[in-house]
Coordinates of C-alpha atoms in Angstrom, one line a residue:
M1 CA 0.0 0.0 0.0
E2 CA 1.0 3.6 -0.4
L3 CA 2.4 5.1 2.7
P4 CA 0.4 7.9 4.3
Y5 CA 1.6 11.4 4.6
S6 CA 3.7 12.4 7.6
E7 CA 5.1 15.8 8.7
P8 CA 8.7 16.6 7.6
Y9 CA 9.8 17.3 11.2
K10 CA 9.7 15.8 14.7
I11 CA 8.8 17.4 18.0
K12 CA 11.6 18.3 20.6
V13 CA 9.8 20.4 23.2
T14 CA 6.1 20.6 24.3
E15 CA 4.1 23.0 26.4
A16 CA 1.3 22.0 28.7
I17 CA -2.3 23.2 27.9
R18 CA -4.8 23.7 30.7
T19 CA -8.4 22.9 29.7
S20 CA -10.9 25.2 31.4
T21 CA -14.7 24.9 32.1
R22 CA -17.3 26.8 30.3
A23 CA -18.2 28.7 33.6
E24 CA -14.6 29.8 33.9
R25 CA -14.6 31.0 30.3
E26 CA -17.9 32.9 30.8
T27 CA -16.3 34.8 33.7
W28 CA -13.1 35.5 31.8
I29 CA -14.7 36.7 28.6
R30 CA -17.0 39.0 30.6
E31 CA -14.0 40.5 32.5
A32 CA -12.3 41.0 29.1
K33 CA -15.3 43.1 27.9
Y34 CA -15.9 40.5 25.2
N35 CA -12.6 41.3 23.4
L36 CA -10.6 38.2 22.8
F37 CA -7.4 40.3 22.6
K38 CA -7.9 41.0 26.3
V39 CA -8.1 37.4 27.3
R40 CA -5.0 36.0 29.0
S41 CA -3.1 33.3 27.2
E42 CA -3.4 30.8 30.0
Q43 CA -7.3 31.2 29.7
V44 CA -7.1 29.9 26.1
T45 CA -7.1 26.2 25.2
I46 CA -6.3 26.5 21.5
D47 CA -5.0 29.8 20.4
L48 CA -5.8 30.7 16.8
L49 CA -5.8 34.6 17.3
T50 CA -2.9 34.9 14.9
D51 CA -0.1 33.0 13.2
S52 CA 2.1 36.0 13.7
G53 CA 5.1 35.3 15.9
T54 CA 3.4 32.2 17.3
G55 CA 5.0 29.5 15.2
S56 CA 7.5 26.9 16.5
M57 CA 11.1 27.7 15.4
S58 CA 13.4 25.0 14.2
D59 CA 16.5 23.6 15.8
R60 CA 18.6 25.4 13.2
Q61 CA 17.0 28.7 14.2
W62 CA 17.5 28.2 17.9
A63 CA 21.2 27.3 17.1
A64 CA 21.6 30.5 15.0
M65 CA 20.4 32.6 17.9
M66 CA 23.5 31.6 19.7
T67 CA 25.6 33.3 17.1
G68 CA 23.7 36.5 17.3
D69 CA 26.0 39.6 17.2
E70 CA 24.5 42.3 19.6
S71 CA 26.8 45.1 18.4
Y72 CA 24.9 48.4 18.2
A73 CA 26.3 49.1 14.7
G74 CA 27.6 46.9 11.9
A75 CA 26.6 43.6 13.6
S76 CA 27.5 40.5 11.5
S77 CA 24.0 39.2 12.1
Y78 CA 22.7 42.2 9.9
F79 CA 25.0 41.2 7.1
R80 CA 23.9 37.6 7.2
L81 CA 20.3 38.6 6.9
K82 CA 21.1 41.1 4.2
Q83 CA 22.7 38.4 2.1
V84 CA 19.7 36.1 2.5
I85 CA 17.3 38.9 1.5
E86 CA 19.3 39.7 -1.6
N87 CA 19.4 35.9 -2.5
I88 CA 15.7 35.2 -1.9
F89 CA 14.1 38.6 -3.0
G90 CA 16.7 40.3 -5.1
M91 CA 16.3 43.5 -3.2
P92 CA 19.6 45.4 -2.8
Y93 CA 18.5 47.8 0.1
F94 CA 16.7 46.9 3.3
L95 CA 16.0 48.4 6.7
P96 CA 15.2 45.9 9.6
T97 CA 12.2 46.7 11.8
H98 CA 10.7 45.0 14.8
Q99 CA 7.6 43.8 12.9
G100 CA 5.5 44.5 9.8
R101 CA 3.6 47.5 11.0
A102 CA 6.9 49.2 11.9
A103 CA 8.0 48.6 8.3
E104 CA 4.8 50.2 7.1
N105 CA 5.4 53.2 9.4
V106 CA 9.0 53.7 8.1
I107 CA 8.1 53.5 4.4
F108 CA 4.8 55.4 4.6
S109 CA 6.5 58.2 6.6
A110 CA 8.8 58.6 3.6
L111 CA 6.3 58.2 0.8
L112 CA 2.9 59.6 2.0
K113 CA 1.5 63.0 2.5
E114 CA -1.9 64.2 3.5
G115 CA -4.6 63.7 0.8
D116 CA -2.7 60.8 -1.0
I117 CA -4.4 57.8 -2.4
V118 CA -2.9 54.3 -1.9
P119 CA -5.0 51.7 -3.7
G120 CA -4.6 48.0 -3.0
N121 CA -6.2 44.5 -2.8
S122 CA -7.8 44.6 0.6
H123 CA -5.3 46.4 2.7
F124 CA -4.8 44.6 6.0
D125 CA -5.7 46.4 9.3
T126 CA -2.3 48.0 10.1
T127 CA -1.7 48.9 6.5
K128 CA -5.0 50.8 6.2
G129 CA -4.5 52.3 9.7
H130 CA -1.2 53.8 8.8
I131 CA -2.6 55.1 5.6
E132 CA -5.7 56.7 7.1
F133 CA -3.8 58.0 10.2
R134 CA -1.9 60.1 7.7
R135 CA -5.2 61.4 6.4
C136 CA -4.8 59.4 3.1
S137 CA -7.3 57.1 1.6
A138 CA -7.0 53.3 0.9
P139 CA -9.4 52.3 -1.8
D140 CA -10.0 48.6 -2.2
C141 CA -9.4 47.1 -5.7
T142 CA -9.9 43.4 -4.9
I143 CA -11.7 41.4 -7.4
D144 CA -15.5 41.0 -6.8
A145 CA -15.3 37.2 -6.7
A146 CA -13.6 37.5 -3.2
A147 CA -16.9 38.5 -1.7
D148 CA -18.6 35.3 -2.6
T149 CA -17.3 32.9 0.0
Q150 CA -18.7 29.7 -1.6
L151 CA -17.1 30.4 -5.0
E152 CA -14.1 28.2 -5.7
I153 CA -11.5 29.7 -7.9
P154 CA -7.7 29.2 -7.5
F155 CA -6.6 32.9 -7.1
K156 CA -9.3 34.7 -5.2
G157 CA -7.2 37.5 -3.6
E158 CA -6.2 39.2 -6.9
M159 CA -6.1 42.9 -7.9
D160 CA -8.9 44.1 -10.2
L161 CA -6.9 45.8 -12.8
N162 CA -9.9 47.8 -14.1
K163 CA -10.7 49.2 -10.7
L164 CA -7.0 50.1 -10.2
E165 CA -6.7 51.8 -13.6
K166 CA -9.8 53.8 -13.0
I167 CA -8.1 55.2 -9.9
F168 CA -4.9 55.9 -11.9
K169 CA -6.9 57.7 -14.6
E170 CA -9.0 59.9 -12.3
N171 CA -6.3 61.1 -10.1
P172 CA -3.0 63.1 -10.6
R173 CA 0.1 60.9 -10.6
E174 CA 1.6 62.8 -7.7
K175 CA -1.4 61.9 -5.5
I176 CA -0.7 58.2 -5.8
P177 CA 2.7 57.4 -4.1
C178 CA 2.4 53.7 -4.5
T179 CA 0.1 50.8 -5.0
V180 CA -0.1 48.0 -2.4
L181 CA -0.4 44.3 -3.5
T182 CA -0.9 42.0 -0.5
I183 CA 0.2 38.3 -0.9
T184 CA -1.7 36.3 0.3
N185 CA -4.8 38.5 0.7
N186 CA -5.4 38.1 4.3
T187 CA -8.6 40.3 4.6
A188 CA -10.2 38.3 1.8
G189 CA -9.6 35.0 3.5
G190 CA -5.9 34.2 3.1
Q191 CA -6.5 33.9 -0.7
P192 CA -3.5 33.9 -3.0
V193 CA -2.6 36.1 -6.1
S194 CA -1.4 34.5 -9.3
M195 CA 1.9 35.3 -10.9
K196 CA -0.1 36.6 -14.0
N197 CA -1.9 39.1 -11.8
I198 CA 1.2 40.2 -10.0
R199 CA 2.9 40.7 -13.4
E200 CA 0.0 42.6 -14.9
T201 CA -0.4 44.8 -11.8
A202 CA 3.3 45.7 -12.0
E203 CA 3.0 46.5 -15.7
L204 CA 0.0 48.8 -15.1
C205 CA 1.8 50.6 -12.3
R206 CA 4.9 51.1 -14.5
R207 CA 2.8 52.4 -17.3
Y208 CA 1.5 55.1 -14.9
R209 CA 5.0 55.5 -13.2
I210 CA 3.6 54.4 -9.8
P211 CA 5.8 52.2 -7.5
L212 CA 4.4 48.7 -6.6
L213 CA 4.8 47.8 -3.0
I214 CA 4.2 44.1 -2.1
D215 CA 2.9 43.5 1.4
S216 CA 4.8 40.2 1.8
A217 CA 3.7 38.7 5.2
R218 CA 2.7 35.4 3.6
F219 CA 4.8 35.6 0.4
A220 CA 6.1 31.9 0.7
E221 CA 2.5 30.6 1.0
N222 CA 1.5 32.6 -2.0
A223 CA 4.4 31.1 -3.9
Y224 CA 3.2 27.6 -2.8
F225 CA -0.2 28.3 -4.4
I226 CA 1.4 29.5 -7.6
K227 CA 3.5 26.3 -7.8
T228 CA 0.5 24.0 -7.1
R229 CA -2.3 25.9 -9.0
E230 CA -0.8 28.0 -11.8
A231 CA 0.2 26.5 -15.2
G232 CA 3.9 26.5 -15.8
Y233 CA 5.1 26.6 -12.3
A234 CA 4.7 23.0 -11.1
D235 CA 8.5 22.2 -11.8
K236 CA 9.8 25.4 -10.3
T237 CA 11.2 25.6 -6.7
I238 CA 9.5 27.9 -4.2
K239 CA 12.7 30.1 -4.2
E240 CA 12.6 30.4 -8.0
I241 CA 8.9 31.5 -7.8
V242 CA 9.7 34.0 -5.0
R243 CA 12.5 35.5 -7.0
E244 CA 10.2 36.0 -10.0
I245 CA 7.5 37.6 -7.8
Y246 CA 9.9 40.3 -6.5
Q247 CA 11.4 41.2 -9.9
Y248 CA 8.0 42.9 -10.4
A249 CA 8.2 44.8 -7.0
D250 CA 9.8 48.2 -6.4
I251 CA 9.3 48.0 -2.6
M252 CA 8.4 45.3 -0.1
T253 CA 7.2 45.4 3.5
I254 CA 7.1 42.2 5.6
S255 CA 6.0 41.0 9.0
A256 CA 8.6 38.3 9.2
K257 CA 6.7 36.8 12.2
K258 CA 4.6 34.8 9.6
D259 CA 6.6 33.2 6.8
G260 CA 9.9 34.0 8.5
V261 CA 8.7 31.8 11.4
V262 CA 10.2 34.1 14.1
N263 CA 8.7 35.5 17.2
M264 CA 9.6 39.1 16.3
G265 CA 11.0 40.8 13.3
G266 CA 10.3 42.5 9.9
F267 CA 11.8 44.7 7.3
V268 CA 11.2 47.1 4.5
A269 CA 13.3 46.5 1.3
M270 CA 13.5 48.4 -2.0
R271 CA 15.3 48.8 -5.3
S272 CA 15.9 52.6 -4.9
E273 CA 18.9 53.9 -3.0
E274 CA 17.3 57.3 -3.0
L275 CA 14.2 56.0 -1.3
M276 CA 16.2 54.1 1.2
R277 CA 18.0 57.3 2.2
Q278 CA 14.7 59.0 2.6
A279 CA 13.4 56.2 4.8
M280 CA 16.6 55.9 6.9
Q281 CA 15.8 58.9 9.1
F282 CA 12.4 57.4 10.1
S283 CA 14.0 54.0 10.7
I284 CA 16.5 55.7 13.2
M285 CA 13.9 57.8 14.8
C286 CA 11.3 55.0 15.3
E287 CA 13.1 51.7 15.3
G288 CA 16.9 52.0 16.0
Y289 CA 20.1 52.1 14.2
L290 CA 20.1 51.0 10.6
T291 CA 21.8 47.6 11.2
Y292 CA 19.5 46.4 13.9
G293 CA 16.2 48.4 13.5
G294 CA 14.3 47.2 16.6
M295 CA 15.6 43.7 16.4
S296 CA 18.3 41.9 18.5
G297 CA 21.2 40.3 16.7
R298 CA 19.8 36.8 17.7
D299 CA 16.5 37.7 16.1
L300 CA 18.3 38.8 12.9
D301 CA 20.1 35.4 12.7
A302 CA 17.0 33.4 13.4
L303 CA 15.1 35.2 10.7
A304 CA 17.9 34.6 8.2
V305 CA 17.6 30.9 8.8
G306 CA 13.8 31.0 8.9
L307 CA 13.5 32.7 5.5
D308 CA 15.7 30.0 4.0
E309 CA 13.9 27.1 5.6
N310 CA 10.4 28.3 4.9
T311 CA 11.0 28.8 1.2
E312 CA 11.3 25.1 0.8
F313 CA 8.2 23.1 -0.4
E314 CA 8.1 20.4 2.3
Q315 CA 7.7 22.9 5.1
L316 CA 5.0 24.9 3.3
D317 CA 3.2 21.7 2.3
A318 CA 3.0 20.4 5.9
R319 CA 1.6 23.7 7.1
I320 CA -1.0 24.2 4.4
R321 CA -2.1 20.6 4.6
Q322 CA -3.1 21.3 8.2
V323 CA -5.2 24.3 7.2
K324 CA -6.8 22.2 4.5
L325 CA -7.6 19.5 7.0
L326 CA -9.7 21.9 9.0
G327 CA -11.5 23.0 5.8
D328 CA -12.2 19.4 4.9
L329 CA -13.8 18.7 8.4
L330 CA -15.9 21.9 8.1
D331 CA -17.1 20.7 4.6
E332 CA -18.0 17.4 6.2
Y333 CA -20.1 19.3 8.8
G334 CA -21.6 21.7 6.2
I335 CA -20.1 24.8 7.8
P336 CA -19.6 27.7 5.4
Y337 CA -16.2 29.4 5.1
Q338 CA -14.2 31.3 2.5
R339 CA -13.5 28.8 -0.1
P340 CA -11.0 27.4 -1.0
A341 CA -9.2 27.0 2.2
G342 CA -6.5 29.7 2.6
G343 CA -2.8 29.3 3.2
H344 CA -2.6 30.3 6.9
A345 CA -6.2 30.2 8.2
I346 CA -9.8 29.2 7.8
F347 CA -12.2 32.2 7.6
L348 CA -15.7 31.1 8.8
D349 CA -18.5 33.0 7.0
A350 CA -20.3 34.5 10.1
K351 CA -23.1 36.0 8.0
K352 CA -24.1 32.6 6.7
I353 CA -23.7 31.0 10.2
L354 CA -25.4 33.5 12.5
T355 CA -28.3 34.6 10.2
H356 CA -30.3 36.1 13.0
V357 CA -27.7 38.5 14.4
P358 CA -28.1 42.1 13.0
K359 CA -25.0 43.5 11.3
E360 CA -25.0 46.4 13.8
Q361 CA -24.4 43.9 16.6
F362 CA -21.1 42.6 15.0
I363 CA -21.9 39.2 13.6
A364 CA -18.2 37.9 13.3
Q365 CA -17.3 39.0 16.8
T366 CA -20.5 37.3 18.2
L367 CA -19.3 34.1 16.5
A368 CA -15.7 34.6 17.9
V369 CA -17.2 34.8 21.5
E370 CA -19.3 31.7 20.9
L371 CA -16.3 29.7 19.8
Y372 CA -14.3 30.7 22.9
L373 CA -17.2 29.8 25.2
E374 CA -17.7 26.5 23.4
A375 CA -14.2 25.1 23.6
G376 CA -11.7 27.8 24.7
V377 CA -10.7 28.4 21.1
R378 CA -9.6 32.0 20.4
G379 CA -10.0 33.3 16.9
V380 CA -10.2 36.9 15.6
E381 CA -12.9 38.9 13.9
I382 CA -12.3 40.1 10.4
G383 CA -15.4 42.2 10.0
S384 CA -17.2 45.4 11.0
I385 CA -15.2 46.0 14.2
L386 CA -11.9 45.6 12.3
A387 CA -13.2 47.9 9.5
D388 CA -13.4 50.8 11.9
R389 CA -15.5 53.9 11.2
D390 CA -15.4 56.0 8.1
P391 CA -12.8 58.7 8.7
V392 CA -15.2 61.3 7.2
T393 CA -18.7 60.4 8.3
H394 CA -17.6 58.5 11.5
E395 CA -20.3 55.8 10.7
N396 CA -19.5 52.2 11.2
R397 CA -18.2 50.6 8.0
Y398 CA -19.9 47.3 7.2
P399 CA -17.7 45.2 4.8
K400 CA -19.2 42.7 2.4
L401 CA -17.5 39.9 4.4
E402 CA -18.0 39.2 8.1
L403 CA -15.4 36.6 8.8
L404 CA -14.0 34.7 11.9
R405 CA -10.4 34.0 11.1
L406 CA -8.8 30.8 12.7
A407 CA -5.1 31.2 12.0
I408 CA -3.1 28.0 12.5
P409 CA 0.4 28.7 14.0
R410 CA 3.2 26.9 12.2
R411 CA 4.3 23.5 13.7
V412 CA 2.4 24.2 17.0
Y413 CA -0.8 22.1 17.1
T414 CA -1.4 18.5 16.0
D415 CA -4.2 17.2 13.7
N416 CA -6.1 16.2 16.9
H417 CA -6.3 19.8 17.9
I418 CA -7.6 20.6 14.5
R419 CA -10.4 18.0 15.0
V420 CA -11.3 19.7 18.4
I421 CA -11.6 23.0 16.6
A422 CA -13.9 21.5 13.9
A423 CA -16.1 19.8 16.5
A424 CA -16.5 23.0 18.4
C425 CA -17.5 24.8 15.2
R426 CA -20.0 22.0 14.5
N427 CA -21.6 22.4 17.9
I428 CA -22.2 26.1 17.4
F429 CA -23.5 25.5 13.9
E430 CA -26.0 23.0 15.2
R431 CA -27.4 25.5 17.7
R432 CA -27.0 28.6 15.4
E433 CA -30.7 29.3 15.3
Q434 CA -30.7 30.0 19.1
I435 CA -28.1 32.8 18.7
T436 CA -30.1 35.9 17.9
S437 CA -28.2 38.9 19.4
G438 CA -24.7 40.2 19.6
Y439 CA -22.8 43.1 21.2
R440 CA -22.6 46.9 21.3
I441 CA -19.4 48.9 21.7
T442 CA -18.9 50.7 25.1
F443 CA -15.3 51.9 24.3
E444 CA -13.3 52.3 21.1
T445 CA -10.2 54.2 19.9
P446 CA -10.4 56.3 16.8
I447 CA -8.3 53.9 14.7
L448 CA -7.4 50.2 14.9
R449 CA -10.1 49.9 17.5
H450 CA -10.4 46.1 17.3
F451 CA -7.3 45.6 19.4
T452 CA -8.6 47.4 22.5
V453 CA -12.4 47.7 21.9
E454 CA -14.8 47.0 24.8
L455 CA -18.2 45.5 24.3
E456 CA -21.3 44.5 26.2
K457 CA -23.7 41.8 25.5
I458 CA -27.1 42.8 24.1

């Protein structure tokens, strides 16, 4: 018989998990004002809040940390990471930062001015936050198909080139400092972008002389989907595909806590030395000196190894198979989610599950709380709370999709944990008709409110 699949790694260290009671969870979530960000980690059984910085590092990464050079300036760890970035992405200039939103802060400080327009394919929360904080706008140019969660197409996170060109035509060139292409498209459900769409987006940007910035948090997973779904790439390595992707980019930002599989780190990289010089001052002011930029030497070395390891097919395959397993189980139970299964997470379609909860009562957040109460599983709302208020009208924005993201950390949970998550979702789905009300906001900040929002049950 053919041998079954097994993971390309073995486990060296484990961490104990405490299983709580529903009564305890009811108390804890009430004390947290129904915001799962405010729940303590020891009060969570299976933590799917994010895959950012929560993955399990390899033995090679832990070994590399011991060689970390903590020199304030000119550390050898910096130059080892610089070489890896040049090899993998082909970017000659880079500034390390402590994480992705810091990279956005550095580059947008150099590029943006009030009133600018930064189009993209579903900017993620911090990206949109940095843009709107500077009193700029972030129009969404994602293809319409992304809003239909039950539609199965291979590249559902793509840029709609007609929408993008319409913005280019209707606005002066100097008002559009860059276009942001996010791979994979997190807000649309971890959906990938094809090489064809990346290339055509770049060609359109160059025709209008607008730099293309690739938001690269899950670049390796996007390359995996290009290899497995796009004609002409099956025989190419992940590293070859990544190198081709970035030949189309002028700038890249990355939260390396995802596909770099480190607990902390990120960077901004670019082809222009002039732009790098403009961004340097903001890196020094906000992050640290140019050769460490908010990261310790040991983190720089761990990232160099992580980028190299996670651009190999076997590691990506094991990770994406586990996400697909959760999707397959949800299919078996008839539970709707953004299809096909994404690269880093399953996004439950809260609108289709909780059909009796009004949109004003935050449908996806209601589902998130229910899942925590059911089994101590912590996910995150990708819906109306995350969408914030319109910066002009101050009215709540209600996006087409109300999703509950269940992000699977890399090499952390077993397939049995995945089965527990699916069973908990099934229990909620079977009693969904009894869930008829949600929550109202009692406190919120003007921007990025979902991190600190406080709610009360209606």
